[in-house]
Amino acid sequence: MGRSVHLNDIEPVLEELDYPISRDAVADQCDDVTLVLADGEENLGDLVAESGGDEFSSMDDLESEVFNLLPRHAVGEPYQSEGEG
C-alpha cells in the first residue's frame, strides 16, 4: 500500500535508504511514496527517475536533488517568498 508524505516530512522516508544508492534503486524503493505538495502531488519514485544523477552518496544529496526536481508550484505560490510582506 502506498504512503502519502508531506514534502516537509520527507526526511524520514529518505533516512530509510542505504547510501550510497543508485537512482534506479531509489525509484524502485520509493515508487509507493506520494509527495503531498502545496499544489498537487508527485510520485517520489517517478520524480527521482527523472534525475540526471546516477547515484546519491548521502541523504542530503538525494534530498537536494528531489527539491531541484520539484515543479515550481510544489512549495507555494510562484514568485512569492515567505519573507515578503
Coordinates of C-alpha atoms in Angstrom, one line a residue:
M1 CA 0.0 0.0 0.0
G2 CA 1.3 3.5 -0.9
R3 CA 2.3 6.2 1.5
S4 CA 1.4 9.9 1.3
V5 CA 4.1 12.1 2.8
H6 CA 4.0 15.9 3.0
L7 CA 7.1 17.5 1.4
N8 CA 8.3 18.9 4.8
D9 CA 8.2 15.3 6.2
I10 CA 10.3 13.7 3.5
E11 CA 13.5 13.2 5.7
P12 CA 12.3 10.0 7.5
V13 CA 11.5 8.4 4.1
L14 CA 15.0 9.2 2.8
E15 CA 16.6 8.1 6.0
E16 CA 15.2 4.5 5.4
L17 CA 17.5 4.1 2.4
D18 CA 21.1 2.8 2.4
Y19 CA 23.7 5.1 1.0
P20 CA 25.3 5.4 -1.5
I21 CA 22.3 4.4 -3.6
S22 CA 21.6 4.4 -7.3
R23 CA 18.9 6.5 -8.9
D24 CA 17.2 3.3 -10.1
A25 CA 17.2 1.8 -6.6
V26 CA 15.6 5.0 -5.1
A27 CA 13.0 5.0 -7.9
D28 CA 12.1 1.3 -7.1
Q29 CA 12.1 1.7 -3.3
C30 CA 10.1 4.9 -3.4
D31 CA 7.6 4.1 -6.1
D32 CA 4.9 3.7 -3.4
V33 CA 5.5 7.2 -1.9
T34 CA 3.3 10.1 -2.9
L35 CA 4.6 13.5 -2.0
V36 CA 1.9 15.9 -1.0
L37 CA 2.8 19.3 -2.3
A38 CA 1.4 22.8 -1.7
D39 CA -0.5 22.4 -5.0
G40 CA -0.9 18.8 -6.1
E41 CA 1.1 15.5 -5.7
E42 CA 4.1 13.9 -7.2
N43 CA 5.2 10.2 -7.0
L44 CA 8.7 10.2 -5.4
G45 CA 9.9 7.3 -7.4
D46 CA 8.9 8.8 -10.7
L47 CA 10.4 12.1 -9.7
V48 CA 13.8 10.6 -8.8
A49 CA 13.7 8.5 -12.0
E50 CA 13.9 11.9 -13.9
S51 CA 17.1 12.8 -12.2
G52 CA 20.3 13.3 -14.2
G53 CA 22.4 11.8 -11.4
D54 CA 23.2 8.1 -11.4
E55 CA 24.0 7.8 -7.7
F56 CA 23.4 9.6 -4.4
S57 CA 26.1 9.4 -1.8
S58 CA 24.1 10.7 1.1
M59 CA 20.5 11.6 2.2
D60 CA 21.4 15.3 1.8
D61 CA 22.4 14.7 -1.8
L62 CA 19.2 12.9 -2.6
E63 CA 17.0 15.5 -0.7
S64 CA 18.7 18.3 -2.6
E65 CA 18.1 16.6 -5.9
V66 CA 14.4 16.0 -5.0
F67 CA 13.9 19.7 -4.2
N68 CA 15.6 20.6 -7.5
L69 CA 13.3 18.3 -9.5
L70 CA 10.1 19.6 -8.0
P71 CA 7.8 21.7 -10.1
R72 CA 7.6 25.4 -9.2
H73 CA 4.1 25.0 -7.7
A74 CA 5.3 22.4 -5.3
V75 CA 6.2 24.8 -2.5
G76 CA 3.5 27.5 -2.8
E77 CA 2.6 30.5 -5.0
P78 CA 5.0 31.2 -7.8
Y79 CA 7.4 34.2 -7.3
Q80 CA 6.3 34.5 -3.7
S81 CA 8.7 34.4 -0.7
E82 CA 7.6 33.8 2.9
G83 CA 9.9 36.7 3.7
E84 CA 7.9 39.2 1.8
G85 CA 5.2 41.4 3.4

